[in-house]
Short mmCIF file of C-alpha atoms in Angstrom, two decimals:
data_model
loop_
_atom_site.label_atom_id
_atom_site.label_comp_id
_atom_site.label_asym_id
_atom_site.label_seq_id
_atom_site.Cartn_x
_atom_site.Cartn_y
_atom_site.Cartn_z
CA UNK A 1 2.61 -55.46 -17.35
CA UNK A 2 0.02 -58.05 -16.37
CA UNK A 3 -3.61 -57.01 -16.67
CA UNK A 4 -5.51 -56.77 -13.38
CA UNK A 5 -9.16 -56.53 -12.43
CA UNK A 6 -10.11 -52.88 -11.65
CA UNK A 7 -12.49 -54.07 -8.90
CA UNK A 8 -10.33 -56.48 -6.87
CA UNK A 9 -6.86 -56.25 -8.35
CA UNK A 10 -6.72 -59.94 -9.23
CA UNK A 11 -4.79 -61.04 -12.28
CA UNK A 12 -6.92 -61.56 -15.37
CA UNK A 13 -4.92 -64.71 -16.19
CA UNK A 14 -6.21 -67.90 -14.51
CA UNK A 15 -3.83 -69.21 -11.88
CA UNK A 16 -3.01 -72.87 -11.45
CA UNK A 17 -3.83 -74.66 -8.26
CA UNK A 18 -0.18 -74.70 -7.25
CA UNK A 19 0.07 -70.87 -7.71
CA UNK A 20 -2.90 -69.97 -5.52
CA UNK A 21 -2.29 -70.03 -1.77
CA UNK A 22 -6.01 -70.34 -1.12
CA UNK A 23 -6.16 -73.52 -3.22
CA UNK A 24 -3.89 -75.24 -0.77
CA UNK A 25 -5.41 -76.97 2.29
CA UNK A 26 -5.91 -74.49 5.12
CA UNK A 27 -7.59 -75.59 8.34
CA UNK A 28 -10.49 -73.36 9.31
CA UNK A 29 -9.21 -69.93 8.18
CA UNK A 30 -12.49 -68.42 9.27
CA UNK A 31 -11.83 -69.63 12.80
CA UNK A 32 -8.50 -67.84 12.88
CA UNK A 33 -10.03 -64.61 11.53
CA UNK A 34 -12.83 -64.52 14.10
CA UNK A 35 -10.96 -65.62 17.21
CA UNK A 36 -7.76 -65.14 19.12
CA UNK A 37 -6.63 -68.76 18.65
CA UNK A 38 -2.94 -69.32 18.06
CA UNK A 39 -2.32 -70.62 14.49
CA UNK A 40 -0.69 -73.99 14.10
CA UNK A 41 2.88 -74.08 12.82
CA UNK A 42 1.65 -75.79 9.67
CA UNK A 43 -0.79 -72.91 9.00
CA UNK A 44 1.71 -70.05 9.21
CA UNK A 45 3.37 -70.59 5.76
CA UNK A 46 -0.04 -70.63 4.07
CA UNK A 47 -1.00 -67.33 5.77
CA UNK A 48 2.25 -65.74 4.56
CA UNK A 49 1.48 -66.88 1.04
CA UNK A 50 -1.98 -65.29 1.17
CA UNK A 51 -0.51 -61.99 2.46
CA UNK A 52 2.09 -61.99 -0.29
CA UNK A 53 -0.55 -62.59 -2.94
CA UNK A 54 -2.76 -59.78 -1.63
CA UNK A 55 0.22 -57.38 -1.55
CA UNK A 56 0.92 -58.15 -5.21
CA UNK A 57 -2.71 -57.29 -5.99
CA UNK A 58 -2.37 -53.96 -4.10
CA UNK A 59 0.82 -53.10 -6.00
CA UNK A 60 -0.89 -53.92 -9.28
CA UNK A 61 -3.86 -51.70 -8.41
CA UNK A 62 -1.60 -48.77 -7.46
CA UNK A 63 0.23 -49.10 -10.77
CA UNK A 64 -3.09 -49.15 -12.59
CA UNK A 65 -4.27 -46.06 -10.67
CA UNK A 66 -1.08 -44.21 -11.62
CA UNK A 67 -1.62 -45.12 -15.26
CA UNK A 68 -5.23 -43.96 -15.15
CA UNK A 69 -4.32 -40.68 -13.37
CA UNK A 70 -1.67 -39.91 -15.99
CA UNK A 71 -4.14 -40.67 -18.77
CA UNK A 72 -6.76 -38.50 -17.07
CA UNK A 73 -4.33 -35.55 -16.82
CA UNK A 74 -3.56 -35.86 -20.51
CA UNK A 75 -7.25 -35.83 -21.42
CA UNK A 76 -7.96 -32.83 -19.13
CA UNK A 77 -5.09 -30.85 -20.67
CA UNK A 78 -6.36 -31.75 -24.13
CA UNK A 79 -9.83 -30.46 -23.22
CA UNK A 80 -8.35 -27.25 -21.73
CA UNK A 81 -6.41 -26.54 -24.91
CA UNK A 82 -9.51 -27.01 -27.05
CA UNK A 83 -11.63 -24.89 -24.70
CA UNK A 84 -9.06 -22.06 -24.88
CA UNK A 85 -9.64 -21.88 -28.63
CA UNK A 86 -13.30 -20.99 -28.00
CA UNK A 87 -12.64 -18.67 -25.02
CA UNK A 88 -13.95 -15.07 -25.34
CA UNK A 89 -10.64 -13.89 -23.84
CA UNK A 90 -9.05 -14.52 -27.23
CA UNK A 91 -11.16 -11.68 -28.58
CA UNK A 92 -9.90 -9.18 -25.95
CA UNK A 93 -6.86 -7.12 -27.06
CA UNK A 94 -3.75 -7.69 -24.90
CA UNK A 95 -3.62 -4.04 -23.89
CA UNK A 96 -7.08 -4.30 -22.30
CA UNK A 97 -6.23 -7.57 -20.59
CA UNK A 98 -3.29 -5.79 -18.95
CA UNK A 99 -5.73 -3.47 -17.16
CA UNK A 100 -6.58 -6.39 -14.88
CA UNK A 101 -3.02 -6.18 -13.57
CA UNK A 102 -3.22 -2.48 -12.74
CA UNK A 103 -3.22 -3.00 -8.90
CA UNK A 104 0.04 -4.90 -9.23
CA UNK A 105 1.64 -2.22 -11.35
CA UNK A 106 2.12 0.17 -8.44
CA UNK A 107 5.47 -1.49 -7.69
CA UNK A 108 6.64 -0.25 -11.09
CA UNK A 109 5.76 3.38 -10.38
CA UNK A 110 9.31 4.65 -10.77
CA UNK A 111 9.99 2.72 -13.97
CA UNK A 112 11.09 4.99 -16.79
CA UNK A 113 11.17 2.97 -19.98
CA UNK A 114 13.87 3.81 -22.48
CA UNK A 115 13.25 2.69 -26.03
CA UNK A 116 16.80 3.24 -27.22
CA UNK A 117 18.03 -0.35 -26.95
CA UNK A 118 16.75 -3.38 -28.78
CA UNK A 119 16.24 -5.47 -25.62
CA UNK A 120 13.97 -2.85 -24.03
CA UNK A 121 12.12 -2.43 -27.31
CA UNK A 122 11.57 -6.19 -27.34
CA UNK A 123 10.03 -6.02 -23.86
CA UNK A 124 7.80 -3.13 -24.87
CA UNK A 125 6.45 -5.04 -27.82
CA UNK A 126 5.76 -8.24 -25.89
CA UNK A 127 4.55 -6.83 -22.56
CA UNK A 128 1.65 -4.43 -22.84
CA UNK A 129 1.97 -3.95 -19.05
CA UNK A 130 4.73 -1.43 -19.73
CA UNK A 131 2.68 0.72 -22.05
CA UNK A 132 1.39 2.68 -19.07
CA UNK A 133 4.95 3.72 -18.27
CA UNK A 134 6.20 4.88 -21.64
CA UNK A 135 7.61 8.35 -21.16
CA UNK A 136 10.03 10.85 -22.65
CA UNK A 137 13.46 9.39 -21.95
CA UNK A 138 16.54 11.55 -21.37
CA UNK A 139 18.51 9.22 -23.64
CA UNK A 140 18.77 9.52 -27.41
CA UNK A 141 16.65 7.40 -29.69
CA UNK A 142 19.48 6.62 -32.10
CA UNK A 143 18.02 4.59 -34.98
CA UNK A 144 15.29 2.82 -33.01
CA UNK A 145 11.67 3.64 -33.76
CA UNK A 146 9.31 3.26 -30.75
CA UNK A 147 6.19 3.88 -32.84
CA UNK A 148 5.34 0.18 -33.04
CA UNK A 149 4.93 -0.48 -29.30
CA UNK A 150 3.12 2.81 -28.77
CA UNK A 151 0.59 2.09 -31.50
CA UNK A 152 0.10 -1.51 -30.38
CA UNK A 153 -1.42 -0.35 -27.09
CA UNK A 154 -4.40 1.02 -29.04
CA UNK A 155 -6.52 3.36 -26.88
CA UNK A 156 -5.36 2.09 -23.48
CA UNK A 157 -4.71 4.85 -20.90
CA UNK A 158 -1.05 5.83 -20.47
CA UNK A 159 0.95 6.49 -17.33
CA UNK A 160 3.68 8.88 -18.42
CA UNK A 161 6.79 9.16 -16.24
CA UNK A 162 9.75 11.43 -16.83
CA UNK A 163 12.90 12.28 -14.93
CA UNK A 164 15.77 14.57 -15.90
CA UNK A 165 19.30 13.21 -15.86
CA UNK A 166 22.46 14.92 -14.67
CA UNK A 167 23.38 15.73 -18.27
CA UNK A 168 19.93 16.61 -19.60
CA UNK A 169 17.31 18.69 -17.81
CA UNK A 170 14.92 18.60 -20.74
CA UNK A 171 13.23 15.74 -22.56
CA UNK A 172 14.48 14.01 -25.67
CA UNK A 173 12.77 15.59 -28.70
CA UNK A 174 12.12 12.28 -30.46
CA UNK A 175 10.41 10.75 -27.44
CA UNK A 176 8.45 13.93 -26.78
CA UNK A 177 6.94 13.98 -30.26
CA UNK A 178 5.86 10.38 -29.91
CA UNK A 179 4.31 10.67 -26.45
CA UNK A 180 2.67 14.05 -27.06
CA UNK A 181 0.91 12.55 -30.07
CA UNK A 182 -1.00 10.38 -27.59
CA UNK A 183 -1.52 13.04 -24.89
CA UNK A 184 -5.31 12.73 -25.20
CA UNK A 185 -5.12 9.36 -23.41
CA UNK A 186 -2.63 10.17 -20.66
CA UNK A 187 -4.17 9.10 -17.37
CA UNK A 188 -1.24 9.96 -15.09
CA UNK A 189 1.67 12.34 -15.54
CA UNK A 190 4.51 11.90 -13.07
CA UNK A 191 7.68 13.99 -12.90
CA UNK A 192 10.52 12.47 -10.87
CA UNK A 193 12.77 15.43 -10.15
CA UNK A 194 16.04 14.06 -8.82
CA UNK A 195 18.57 16.55 -10.15
CA UNK A 196 20.54 18.28 -7.37
CA UNK A 197 22.14 20.99 -9.42
CA UNK A 198 20.95 24.58 -9.44
CA UNK A 199 20.17 24.33 -13.16
CA UNK A 200 16.44 24.90 -13.72
CA UNK A 201 14.51 21.87 -14.94
CA UNK A 202 12.83 22.71 -18.23
CA UNK A 203 9.29 21.47 -18.75
CA UNK A 204 8.60 23.44 -21.92
CA UNK A 205 8.22 20.14 -23.76
CA UNK A 206 4.84 19.81 -22.02
CA UNK A 207 3.36 22.97 -23.53
CA UNK A 208 2.03 21.30 -26.73
CA UNK A 209 -0.17 19.11 -24.49
CA UNK A 210 -2.19 22.15 -23.41
CA UNK A 211 -5.86 21.59 -24.24
CA UNK A 212 -5.30 17.93 -25.17
CA UNK A 213 -5.16 16.27 -21.72
CA UNK A 214 -8.72 15.00 -21.93
CA UNK A 215 -8.18 11.82 -19.88
CA UNK A 216 -5.60 13.09 -17.37
CA UNK A 217 -6.67 12.24 -13.81
CA UNK A 218 -3.47 12.55 -11.75
CA UNK A 219 -0.46 14.86 -11.80
CA UNK A 220 2.47 14.03 -9.50
CA UNK A 221 5.83 15.60 -8.73
CA UNK A 222 8.33 13.69 -6.58
CA UNK A 223 11.66 14.95 -5.23
CA UNK A 224 14.60 12.67 -4.44
CA UNK A 225 18.16 13.33 -3.31
CA UNK A 226 21.42 11.41 -3.05
CA UNK A 227 22.83 13.40 -0.12
CA UNK A 228 21.65 12.73 3.43
CA UNK A 229 22.75 16.08 4.84
CA UNK A 230 19.87 18.49 4.40
CA UNK A 231 22.25 21.48 4.39
CA UNK A 232 23.98 20.19 1.24
CA UNK A 233 20.78 19.84 -0.74
CA UNK A 234 20.31 22.26 -3.58
CA UNK A 235 16.84 22.18 -5.04
CA UNK A 236 16.28 22.40 -8.75
CA UNK A 237 13.94 25.16 -9.76
CA UNK A 238 10.81 23.78 -11.41
CA UNK A 239 8.67 25.93 -13.67
CA UNK A 240 5.50 24.02 -14.53
CA UNK A 241 3.70 25.41 -17.59
CA UNK A 242 -0.01 26.15 -17.55
CA UNK A 243 -1.40 23.00 -19.14
CA UNK A 244 -3.66 21.67 -16.36
CA UNK A 245 -6.31 24.36 -16.19
CA UNK A 246 -7.80 22.89 -19.39
CA UNK A 247 -7.68 19.24 -18.23
CA UNK A 248 -11.36 18.34 -17.62
CA UNK A 249 -10.71 15.00 -15.85
CA UNK A 250 -7.93 16.14 -13.51
CA UNK A 251 -8.81 15.19 -9.93
CA UNK A 252 -5.53 14.49 -8.09
CA UNK A 253 -2.54 16.82 -7.74
CA UNK A 254 0.52 15.86 -5.64
CA UNK A 255 3.30 18.46 -5.66
CA UNK A 256 5.39 17.09 -2.81
CA UNK A 257 6.15 13.68 -1.36
CA UNK A 258 8.68 14.64 1.31
CA UNK A 259 8.41 18.04 2.97
CA UNK A 260 6.16 21.03 2.41
CA UNK A 261 9.23 23.27 2.56
CA UNK A 262 10.42 21.87 -0.78
CA UNK A 263 7.04 21.81 -2.45
CA UNK A 264 6.99 22.49 -6.16
CA UNK A 265 5.71 25.87 -7.23
CA UNK A 266 1.99 25.63 -7.79
CA UNK A 267 0.90 25.63 -11.46
CA UNK A 268 -2.47 26.84 -12.64
CA UNK A 269 -4.92 24.27 -11.27
CA UNK A 270 -8.67 23.93 -11.90
CA UNK A 271 -9.43 23.96 -8.17
CA UNK A 272 -13.17 23.43 -8.51
CA UNK A 273 -12.70 19.88 -9.83
CA UNK A 274 -9.77 18.75 -7.62
CA UNK A 275 -10.59 16.08 -5.01
CA UNK A 276 -7.09 15.29 -3.67
CA UNK A 277 -4.24 17.76 -3.26
CA UNK A 278 -0.81 17.67 -1.62
CA UNK A 279 1.53 20.65 -1.70
CA UNK A 280 2.16 24.20 -0.56
CA UNK A 281 0.09 27.15 -1.66
CA UNK A 282 2.68 29.75 -2.56
CA UNK A 283 0.90 32.12 -4.89
CA UNK A 284 1.64 35.75 -5.66
CA UNK A 285 -0.57 37.14 -2.94
CA UNK A 286 -2.60 36.05 0.03
CA UNK A 287 -5.83 36.98 -1.76
CA UNK A 288 -5.05 34.66 -4.68
CA UNK A 289 -4.12 31.88 -2.29
CA UNK A 290 -7.34 32.12 -0.32
CA UNK A 291 -9.43 32.38 -3.48
CA UNK A 292 -7.76 29.25 -4.85
CA UNK A 293 -8.51 27.30 -1.68
CA UNK A 294 -12.09 28.56 -1.49
CA UNK A 295 -12.66 27.40 -5.06
CA UNK A 296 -11.69 23.82 -4.11
CA UNK A 297 -15.21 22.93 -2.99
CA UNK A 298 -14.82 19.27 -4.02
CA UNK A 299 -11.67 18.53 -2.02
CA UNK A 300 -12.00 15.21 -0.17
CA UNK A 301 -8.42 14.86 1.07
CA UNK A 302 -5.78 17.53 1.32
CA UNK A 303 -2.19 17.74 2.58
CA UNK A 304 -1.24 21.37 2.56
CA UNK A 305 1.24 23.90 3.85
CA UNK A 306 1.12 27.69 3.94
CA UNK A 307 3.78 30.37 4.12
CA UNK A 308 3.76 32.20 7.45
CA UNK A 309 2.71 35.48 5.90
CA UNK A 310 -0.51 33.88 4.71
CA UNK A 311 -1.79 33.16 8.20
CA UNK A 312 -4.44 35.53 9.47
CA UNK A 313 -7.60 35.36 11.55
CA UNK A 314 -10.03 36.44 8.83
CA UNK A 315 -13.23 34.75 7.78
CA UNK A 316 -13.04 30.92 7.63
CA UNK A 317 -12.61 29.12 4.33
CA UNK A 318 -15.30 26.45 4.00
CA UNK A 319 -14.33 23.11 2.46
CA UNK A 320 -17.71 21.34 2.48
CA UNK A 321 -16.58 17.87 1.31
CA UNK A 322 -13.18 17.59 2.98
CA UNK A 323 -12.76 14.36 4.97
CA UNK A 324 -8.98 14.14 5.46
CA UNK A 325 -6.71 17.09 6.26
CA UNK A 326 -2.92 17.00 6.67
CA UNK A 327 -1.87 20.46 7.83
CA UNK A 328 1.73 21.64 8.10
CA UNK A 329 0.93 24.96 9.76
CA UNK A 330 -1.37 24.36 12.75
CA UNK A 331 -2.11 28.05 13.17
CA UNK A 332 -3.94 28.09 9.86
CA UNK A 333 -6.60 25.84 11.32
CA UNK A 334 -8.37 29.06 12.37
CA UNK A 335 -9.02 29.80 8.68
CA UNK A 336 -10.82 26.51 7.95
CA UNK A 337 -14.34 25.19 8.35
CA UNK A 338 -14.71 21.50 7.44
CA UNK A 339 -18.11 20.07 8.46
CA UNK A 340 -17.42 16.53 7.13
CA UNK A 341 -13.84 16.17 8.36
CA UNK A 342 -13.03 12.72 9.78
CA UNK A 343 -9.22 12.59 9.76
CA UNK A 344 -6.84 15.31 10.96
CA UNK A 345 -3.04 15.10 10.67
CA UNK A 346 -0.76 17.73 12.18
CA UNK A 347 2.86 17.91 11.10
CA UNK A 348 5.07 20.81 12.04
CA UNK A 349 8.67 20.94 10.85
CA UNK A 350 9.62 24.34 12.15
CA UNK A 351 9.36 23.78 15.90
CA UNK A 352 8.97 21.32 18.71
CA UNK A 353 5.31 21.62 19.65
CA UNK A 354 1.83 21.93 18.20
CA UNK A 355 -0.84 24.40 19.02
CA UNK A 356 -3.05 21.46 20.02
CA UNK A 357 -5.25 23.78 22.05
CA UNK A 358 -6.59 25.09 18.71
CA UNK A 359 -8.04 21.71 17.72
CA UNK A 360 -11.13 21.80 19.94
CA UNK A 361 -12.34 25.25 18.79
CA UNK A 362 -11.79 24.13 15.20
CA UNK A 363 -13.82 20.92 15.69
CA UNK A 364 -16.59 22.77 17.50
CA UNK A 365 -16.75 25.49 14.87
CA UNK A 366 -16.84 22.94 12.04
CA UNK A 367 -19.33 20.68 13.86
CA UNK A 368 -17.39 17.70 12.52
CA UNK A 369 -17.14 14.20 14.01
CA UNK A 370 -13.40 13.61 14.07
CA UNK A 371 -12.56 9.89 13.93
CA UNK A 372 -8.79 9.91 13.32
CA UNK A 373 -6.22 12.19 14.93
CA UNK A 374 -2.53 11.96 14.01
CA UNK A 375 -0.11 14.20 15.92
CA UNK A 376 3.40 14.21 14.48
CA UNK A 377 6.27 15.54 16.65
CA UNK A 378 3.77 16.35 19.34
CA UNK A 379 4.47 17.63 22.83
CA UNK A 380 2.51 15.66 25.40
CA UNK A 381 1.12 18.10 27.95
CA UNK A 382 -2.08 18.85 29.84
CA UNK A 383 -3.46 20.76 26.83
CA UNK A 384 -3.28 17.57 24.78
CA UNK A 385 -5.16 15.62 27.46
CA UNK A 386 -7.84 18.33 27.49
CA UNK A 387 -8.18 18.10 23.71
CA UNK A 388 -8.58 14.32 23.82
CA UNK A 389 -11.29 14.67 26.48
CA UNK A 390 -13.22 16.80 23.98
CA UNK A 391 -12.99 14.23 21.16
CA UNK A 392 -15.10 11.25 22.28
CA UNK A 393 -15.76 10.22 18.67
CA UNK A 394 -12.10 9.27 18.01
CA UNK A 395 -11.59 5.70 16.83
CA UNK A 396 -7.93 5.97 15.76
CA UNK A 397 -5.21 7.90 17.61
CA UNK A 398 -1.54 8.31 16.64
CA UNK A 399 0.85 10.27 18.88
CA UNK A 400 4.50 10.84 17.99
CA UNK A 401 5.93 12.24 21.21
CA UNK A 402 8.56 14.94 20.76
CA UNK A 403 10.01 14.42 24.25
CA UNK A 404 12.99 12.09 24.50
CA UNK A 405 12.37 11.26 28.14
CA UNK A 406 9.44 10.31 30.33
CA UNK A 407 7.47 13.27 31.71
CA UNK A 408 4.69 13.69 34.30
CA UNK A 409 2.32 14.70 31.48
CA UNK A 410 3.10 11.48 29.64
CA UNK A 411 2.33 9.46 32.77
CA UNK A 412 -0.88 11.46 33.23
CA UNK A 413 -1.89 10.66 29.63
CA UNK A 414 -1.43 6.94 30.29
CA UNK A 415 -3.49 7.17 33.49
CA UNK A 416 -6.26 9.07 31.70
CA UNK A 417 -6.40 6.54 28.87
CA UNK A 418 -6.79 3.80 31.46
CA UNK A 419 -9.73 5.70 32.95
CA UNK A 420 -11.70 5.69 29.68
CA UNK A 421 -10.35 8.66 27.72
CA UNK A 422 -11.65 8.49 24.12
CA UNK A 423 -14.06 5.61 24.85
CA UNK A 424 -14.52 4.61 21.19
CA UNK A 425 -10.86 4.03 20.36
CA UNK A 426 -10.35 0.93 18.21
CA UNK A 427 -6.65 1.46 17.48
CA UNK A 428 -3.78 3.41 18.99
CA UNK A 429 -0.20 4.07 17.87
CA UNK A 430 2.47 5.74 20.00
CA UNK A 431 6.04 6.88 19.85
CA UNK A 432 6.92 7.39 23.52
CA UNK A 433 9.92 6.96 25.79
CA UNK A 434 9.20 4.55 28.65
CA UNK A 435 11.25 3.62 31.68
CA UNK A 436 10.87 0.15 33.17
CA UNK A 437 8.26 1.38 35.65
CA UNK A 438 6.39 3.46 33.05
CA UNK A 439 6.43 0.50 30.66
CA UNK A 440 4.51 -1.70 33.10
CA UNK A 441 2.02 1.11 33.68
CA UNK A 442 1.58 1.70 29.95
CA UNK A 443 0.94 -1.94 29.11
CA UNK A 444 -1.40 -2.31 32.07
CA UNK A 445 -3.41 0.54 30.52
CA UNK A 446 -3.32 -1.16 27.11
CA UNK A 447 -4.41 -4.48 28.60
CA UNK A 448 -7.36 -2.80 30.31
CA UNK A 449 -8.43 -1.23 26.99
CA UNK A 450 -8.27 -4.62 25.26
CA UNK A 451 -10.53 -6.11 27.97
CA UNK A 452 -13.23 -3.44 28.15
CA UNK A 453 -16.90 -4.38 28.32
CA UNK A 454 -18.92 -4.55 26.19
CA UNK A 455 -16.66 -6.13 23.53
CA UNK A 456 -17.61 -3.43 21.01
CA UNK A 457 -15.79 -0.88 23.20
CA UNK A 458 -12.54 -2.82 23.30
CA UNK A 459 -9.28 -1.71 21.74
CA UNK A 460 -8.53 -3.85 18.68
CA UNK A 461 -4.98 -2.82 17.81
CA UNK A 462 -1.92 -1.21 19.43
CA UNK A 463 1.19 -0.15 17.52
CA UNK A 464 4.44 1.28 18.89
CA UNK A 465 7.19 2.90 16.85
CA UNK A 466 10.60 4.30 17.67
CA UNK A 467 10.95 7.47 15.63
CA UNK A 468 14.33 9.12 15.96
CA UNK A 469 14.76 8.06 19.56
CA UNK A 470 15.68 4.40 18.89
CA UNK A 471 18.66 4.66 16.57
CA UNK A 472 20.76 1.78 17.84
CA UNK A 473 18.07 -0.64 18.96
CA UNK A 474 14.68 -0.29 17.22
CA UNK A 475 12.77 -1.68 20.17
CA UNK A 476 14.17 -1.72 23.76
CA UNK A 477 14.31 -5.20 25.34
CA UNK A 478 11.97 -4.35 28.22
CA UNK A 479 9.31 -3.29 25.69
CA UNK A 480 9.90 -6.40 23.58
CA UNK A 481 9.10 -8.53 26.64
CA UNK A 482 5.82 -6.71 27.28
CA UNK A 483 4.78 -6.88 23.62
CA UNK A 484 5.43 -10.61 23.50
CA UNK A 485 3.45 -11.15 26.69
CA UNK A 486 0.43 -9.33 25.26
CA UNK A 487 0.69 -11.22 21.98
CA UNK A 488 0.71 -14.48 23.94
CA UNK A 489 -2.58 -13.36 25.52
CA UNK A 490 -4.08 -12.95 22.05
CA UNK A 491 -3.90 -9.14 21.77
CA UNK A 492 -2.90 -7.40 18.52
CA UNK A 493 0.24 -5.51 19.64
CA UNK A 494 3.45 -4.93 17.67
CA UNK A 495 6.43 -2.66 17.18
CA UNK A 496 6.42 -1.44 13.57
CA UNK A 497 9.25 -0.79 11.15
CA UNK A 498 9.98 2.58 9.58
CA UNK A 499 7.83 1.92 6.49
CA UNK A 500 4.71 1.06 8.46
CA UNK A 501 5.49 3.94 10.82
CA UNK A 502 5.22 6.44 7.97
CA UNK A 503 1.95 4.82 6.94
CA UNK A 504 0.59 5.18 10.47
CA UNK A 505 1.55 8.85 10.53
CA UNK A 506 0.00 9.58 7.15
CA UNK A 507 3.15 9.90 5.02
CA UNK A 508 3.20 9.78 2.08
CA UNK A 509 -0.28 11.20 2.21
CA UNK A 510 -3.33 10.07 0.26
CA UNK A 511 -1.52 7.84 -2.26
#
């Protein structure tokens, strides 16, 4: 390739007079460049020659730039490789580096690593990310030794997951011995109970960990089923040994992720140190149950259910730090005093309506400033409107209407919201049935909330969801039209899918 000048692109080799267009006679080129005169026929070939020569110079410069860019990339990569040799990251063990990826590891929550096959063992050795998920596997170890990957993770915290299989309802002894040897650095223990037989699930393999769970922060139990018909479900009995009362770092206990009616039996829990709890209190007597709850003075968030026999109108139980409460049994609200409560979720599986009239006395007695109210399977009536009038501090409201048709009370709620009910609302979410006429009225209300003055009082977000009422078509066409119209006006309005719907309604809770 010919060498070119990096400034002008001209060839470094001297050109002869016959090769240079500018060396040929050209009549007053400057005149042609500075005027609109028509060039003579004899001048046109010379101009073409000049253009061709300049284009060759441009092509040569572009080729030179490409060469220089490629050479630059090579030098930069060479510098990066040398710099990596001196990087402090090289001194950080791989297991500690993997902690940086912890937020992304939540998608692997249900992973249960088996170390019985060579391929999985290979992954364990080369990916310290999986060390958090090593757990007692229901499969046999055969002749494979998982000690190497377990020891390689040094002192990194472990997330231990275990699930029984259809054939085995207890853990594999070889895996148990290995994992229990490192029980002092368990951070999370999760039991995925998915067996549907009536054979009790044995957790005796956990007993040797008693007194050694020094780093354990979270204990979880999840229930899953293959059958969709609730009447065919047979729940495995779970007997959790007393190993958590001596766990000094335990803060989070989740004993159910579906329904309080299938909550795991409550093990011995150090209530005074628990900050987040989800489950049903089913202890031997009402006195023990109340004493356990009263001891939980550090609870910040709690999703809880109570057996009916435990409900009474005795002295209130004070939870001084509680900020989020998900209550299955609304009647039990009379037993609670929560001065710092900000979020209240009602969910009632045994009937069709809430005792919403009990909310105001509870809020007044607790002297709390409720900001979020979530009503699941709620009956919209005049009592609900009265309650909302008494909660001016609400900033987030979720209503899952239990009625499958439009009612006068529902229309009255829409009218009241348009008139300034809950003036501080920043977001609303509804599951409601709307006729064509009611739809226009509802979205007129929403539009007025989005346009309130001053701007700080305006609604920022509106979400609609279908619940069980929209089986065939998730969002009716007449509602789709209204949502699109509001989006075109710049308002944040949407119809959410089932996953986001459960998030709006607080399920699963506090994860």
